[in-house]
Short mmCIF file of N, CA and C in Angstrom, two decimals:
data_model
loop_
_atom_site.label_atom_id
_atom_site.label_comp_id
_atom_site.label_asym_id
_atom_site.label_seq_id
_atom_site.Cartn_x
_atom_site.Cartn_y
_atom_site.Cartn_z
N MET A 1 -34.29 -59.15 39.55
CA MET A 1 -32.87 -59.04 39.23
C MET A 1 -32.16 -58.39 40.43
N PRO A 2 -31.05 -58.97 40.87
CA PRO A 2 -30.33 -58.40 42.01
C PRO A 2 -29.67 -57.07 41.65
N LYS A 3 -29.43 -56.28 42.67
CA LYS A 3 -28.75 -54.99 42.49
C LYS A 3 -27.63 -54.88 43.51
N LEU A 4 -26.55 -54.22 43.11
CA LEU A 4 -25.51 -53.89 44.07
C LEU A 4 -26.01 -52.78 44.99
N PRO A 5 -25.54 -52.72 46.22
CA PRO A 5 -25.87 -51.56 47.04
C PRO A 5 -25.42 -50.28 46.31
N GLU A 6 -26.20 -49.24 46.41
CA GLU A 6 -25.94 -48.04 45.61
C GLU A 6 -24.55 -47.46 45.84
N ALA A 7 -24.08 -47.42 47.07
CA ALA A 7 -22.73 -46.89 47.35
C ALA A 7 -21.66 -47.73 46.68
N VAL A 8 -21.84 -49.04 46.66
CA VAL A 8 -20.89 -49.95 46.01
C VAL A 8 -20.91 -49.73 44.50
N LEU A 9 -22.10 -49.61 43.94
CA LEU A 9 -22.23 -49.39 42.50
C LEU A 9 -21.58 -48.07 42.09
N ARG A 10 -21.82 -47.00 42.85
CA ARG A 10 -21.20 -45.70 42.54
C ARG A 10 -19.68 -45.81 42.54
N LYS A 11 -19.13 -46.41 43.58
CA LYS A 11 -17.67 -46.53 43.69
C LYS A 11 -17.12 -47.39 42.55
N ARG A 12 -17.81 -48.45 42.21
CA ARG A 12 -17.36 -49.31 41.12
C ARG A 12 -17.31 -48.53 39.81
N LEU A 13 -18.37 -47.79 39.51
CA LEU A 13 -18.40 -47.01 38.27
C LEU A 13 -17.34 -45.92 38.27
N GLN A 14 -17.13 -45.25 39.39
CA GLN A 14 -16.08 -44.23 39.46
C GLN A 14 -14.72 -44.86 39.19
N ASN A 15 -14.46 -46.02 39.76
CA ASN A 15 -13.18 -46.71 39.53
C ASN A 15 -13.04 -47.17 38.09
N GLU A 16 -14.11 -47.70 37.50
CA GLU A 16 -14.04 -48.17 36.11
C GLU A 16 -13.79 -47.01 35.15
N VAL A 17 -14.47 -45.89 35.35
CA VAL A 17 -14.26 -44.72 34.49
C VAL A 17 -12.85 -44.20 34.66
N ALA A 18 -12.35 -44.11 35.87
CA ALA A 18 -10.98 -43.63 36.11
C ALA A 18 -9.97 -44.53 35.43
N GLN A 19 -10.19 -45.83 35.46
CA GLN A 19 -9.28 -46.77 34.82
C GLN A 19 -9.28 -46.58 33.30
N VAL A 20 -10.45 -46.41 32.71
CA VAL A 20 -10.54 -46.18 31.27
C VAL A 20 -9.84 -44.89 30.89
N VAL A 21 -10.05 -43.83 31.65
CA VAL A 21 -9.43 -42.53 31.37
C VAL A 21 -7.90 -42.65 31.41
N ARG A 22 -7.38 -43.40 32.38
CA ARG A 22 -5.92 -43.59 32.49
C ARG A 22 -5.35 -44.38 31.32
N LYS A 23 -6.12 -45.31 30.78
CA LYS A 23 -5.58 -46.24 29.79
C LYS A 23 -5.85 -45.84 28.35
N THR A 24 -6.56 -44.75 28.12
CA THR A 24 -6.87 -44.37 26.74
C THR A 24 -6.57 -42.89 26.51
N SER A 25 -6.31 -42.56 25.26
CA SER A 25 -6.14 -41.16 24.90
C SER A 25 -7.43 -40.59 24.32
N ASN A 26 -8.48 -41.39 24.30
CA ASN A 26 -9.75 -40.96 23.74
C ASN A 26 -10.54 -40.15 24.76
N SER A 27 -11.54 -39.45 24.26
CA SER A 27 -12.36 -38.58 25.10
C SER A 27 -13.44 -39.38 25.82
N ILE A 28 -13.45 -39.28 27.13
CA ILE A 28 -14.47 -39.92 27.96
C ILE A 28 -15.15 -38.82 28.75
N ILE A 29 -16.44 -38.62 28.51
CA ILE A 29 -17.18 -37.56 29.19
C ILE A 29 -18.28 -38.20 30.02
N VAL A 30 -18.24 -37.95 31.31
CA VAL A 30 -19.27 -38.43 32.22
C VAL A 30 -19.99 -37.20 32.76
N LYS A 31 -21.27 -37.10 32.47
CA LYS A 31 -22.02 -35.91 32.87
C LYS A 31 -22.07 -35.74 34.38
N ASP A 32 -22.14 -36.84 35.11
CA ASP A 32 -22.23 -36.78 36.57
C ASP A 32 -21.27 -37.82 37.14
N ARG A 33 -20.04 -37.40 37.43
CA ARG A 33 -19.01 -38.34 37.91
C ARG A 33 -19.30 -38.89 39.30
N SER A 34 -20.25 -38.32 40.00
CA SER A 34 -20.61 -38.88 41.30
C SER A 34 -21.67 -39.98 41.15
N PHE A 35 -22.21 -40.12 39.94
CA PHE A 35 -23.25 -41.11 39.66
C PHE A 35 -24.39 -41.01 40.68
N SER A 36 -24.88 -39.79 40.85
CA SER A 36 -25.93 -39.55 41.84
C SER A 36 -27.33 -39.76 41.27
N GLN A 37 -27.45 -39.83 39.94
CA GLN A 37 -28.77 -40.03 39.33
C GLN A 37 -28.69 -41.17 38.33
N TRP A 38 -29.82 -41.87 38.20
CA TRP A 38 -29.89 -43.01 37.28
C TRP A 38 -30.96 -42.75 36.24
N PRO A 39 -30.75 -43.14 35.01
CA PRO A 39 -29.56 -43.80 34.49
C PRO A 39 -28.40 -42.82 34.34
N ALA A 40 -27.19 -43.34 34.46
CA ALA A 40 -25.96 -42.55 34.27
C ALA A 40 -25.59 -42.60 32.79
N VAL A 41 -25.06 -41.50 32.28
CA VAL A 41 -24.70 -41.41 30.86
C VAL A 41 -23.21 -41.15 30.72
N VAL A 42 -22.56 -41.95 29.86
CA VAL A 42 -21.14 -41.79 29.56
C VAL A 42 -21.03 -41.60 28.05
N ASP A 43 -20.49 -40.46 27.62
CA ASP A 43 -20.26 -40.20 26.20
C ASP A 43 -18.80 -40.47 25.88
N ILE A 44 -18.56 -41.21 24.80
CA ILE A 44 -17.20 -41.60 24.43
C ILE A 44 -16.95 -41.18 22.98
N THR A 45 -15.79 -40.58 22.73
CA THR A 45 -15.34 -40.26 21.39
C THR A 45 -14.02 -40.97 21.15
N LEU A 46 -14.00 -41.83 20.15
CA LEU A 46 -12.77 -42.52 19.77
C LEU A 46 -12.14 -41.75 18.61
N LYS A 47 -10.87 -41.42 18.74
CA LYS A 47 -10.15 -40.73 17.68
C LYS A 47 -9.00 -41.60 17.21
N ASN A 48 -8.66 -41.47 15.92
CA ASN A 48 -7.61 -42.28 15.30
C ASN A 48 -7.88 -43.77 15.47
N ALA A 49 -9.15 -44.13 15.34
CA ALA A 49 -9.58 -45.53 15.45
C ALA A 49 -10.28 -45.90 14.14
N PRO A 50 -9.55 -46.51 13.20
CA PRO A 50 -10.15 -46.80 11.90
C PRO A 50 -11.29 -47.81 12.00
N GLY A 51 -12.34 -47.52 11.25
CA GLY A 51 -13.48 -48.43 11.20
C GLY A 51 -14.27 -48.19 9.92
N PRO A 52 -14.89 -49.24 9.39
CA PRO A 52 -15.63 -49.08 8.14
C PRO A 52 -16.93 -48.31 8.34
N VAL A 53 -17.29 -47.54 7.32
CA VAL A 53 -18.55 -46.81 7.32
C VAL A 53 -19.08 -46.81 5.88
N ARG A 54 -20.37 -46.98 5.75
CA ARG A 54 -20.97 -46.98 4.42
C ARG A 54 -21.42 -45.57 4.07
N ARG A 55 -20.96 -45.10 2.92
CA ARG A 55 -21.36 -43.77 2.41
C ARG A 55 -21.95 -44.00 1.03
N GLY A 56 -23.27 -44.00 0.98
CA GLY A 56 -23.93 -44.32 -0.28
C GLY A 56 -23.69 -45.78 -0.62
N GLU A 57 -23.13 -46.02 -1.78
CA GLU A 57 -22.83 -47.38 -2.23
C GLU A 57 -21.41 -47.81 -1.88
N ARG A 58 -20.62 -46.92 -1.31
CA ARG A 58 -19.21 -47.21 -1.03
C ARG A 58 -18.97 -47.45 0.45
N VAL A 59 -18.01 -48.30 0.73
CA VAL A 59 -17.55 -48.50 2.10
C VAL A 59 -16.21 -47.79 2.22
N THR A 60 -16.12 -46.85 3.14
CA THR A 60 -14.88 -46.11 3.36
C THR A 60 -14.46 -46.26 4.82
N THR A 61 -13.39 -45.59 5.17
CA THR A 61 -12.89 -45.66 6.54
C THR A 61 -13.14 -44.35 7.25
N LYS A 62 -13.62 -44.45 8.47
CA LYS A 62 -13.83 -43.29 9.33
C LYS A 62 -12.91 -43.46 10.53
N TYR A 63 -12.34 -42.35 11.01
CA TYR A 63 -11.35 -42.42 12.09
C TYR A 63 -11.85 -41.86 13.42
N THR A 64 -13.02 -41.23 13.42
CA THR A 64 -13.60 -40.71 14.65
C THR A 64 -14.98 -41.33 14.83
N HIS A 65 -15.22 -41.87 16.01
CA HIS A 65 -16.50 -42.52 16.31
C HIS A 65 -16.99 -42.01 17.65
N LYS A 66 -18.29 -41.77 17.74
CA LYS A 66 -18.89 -41.32 18.99
C LYS A 66 -20.01 -42.28 19.37
N PHE A 67 -20.07 -42.58 20.67
CA PHE A 67 -21.18 -43.38 21.15
C PHE A 67 -21.47 -43.04 22.60
N ARG A 68 -22.64 -43.44 23.05
CA ARG A 68 -23.10 -43.14 24.40
C ARG A 68 -23.44 -44.45 25.10
N ILE A 69 -23.01 -44.55 26.35
CA ILE A 69 -23.36 -45.69 27.18
C ILE A 69 -24.30 -45.18 28.27
N THR A 70 -25.45 -45.81 28.38
CA THR A 70 -26.39 -45.49 29.43
C THR A 70 -26.37 -46.62 30.44
N ILE A 71 -26.05 -46.30 31.67
CA ILE A 71 -25.90 -47.30 32.72
C ILE A 71 -27.08 -47.18 33.68
N THR A 72 -27.78 -48.29 33.85
CA THR A 72 -28.94 -48.30 34.74
C THR A 72 -28.54 -48.78 36.13
N ARG A 73 -29.44 -48.68 37.03
CA ARG A 73 -29.23 -49.08 38.42
C ARG A 73 -28.96 -50.59 38.54
N GLU A 74 -29.35 -51.37 37.53
CA GLU A 74 -29.18 -52.82 37.55
C GLU A 74 -27.77 -53.27 37.15
N TYR A 75 -26.92 -52.33 36.71
CA TYR A 75 -25.55 -52.69 36.33
C TYR A 75 -24.86 -53.32 37.53
N PRO A 76 -24.10 -54.35 37.41
CA PRO A 76 -23.59 -55.06 36.23
C PRO A 76 -24.40 -56.30 35.86
N TYR A 77 -25.60 -56.45 36.38
CA TYR A 77 -26.38 -57.67 36.11
C TYR A 77 -27.24 -57.53 34.89
#
C-alpha cells in the first residue's frame, strides 16, 4: 500500500484538523497536534447532535456523542 511522505501527511492532517475546528462548535481533541507518533488519535465530542440510542427496550434520543478516530501511517489510502 502506498504512503504519503511523512512531512506531507503531517501537514495534511494538521490542515484537516484546523479546518474541522474552524467549521464546528464541537469539541475536537488531538493528543499530539504535531502528529509525531503513529497511530495518531483524535477524540471528538458532538454536542446538541440528536441521534437514536437504545436504552433497554426503548429507543430514545441522545444529544452528546463521543468517538475516537485512530489514524495510521497509511492514511489516506
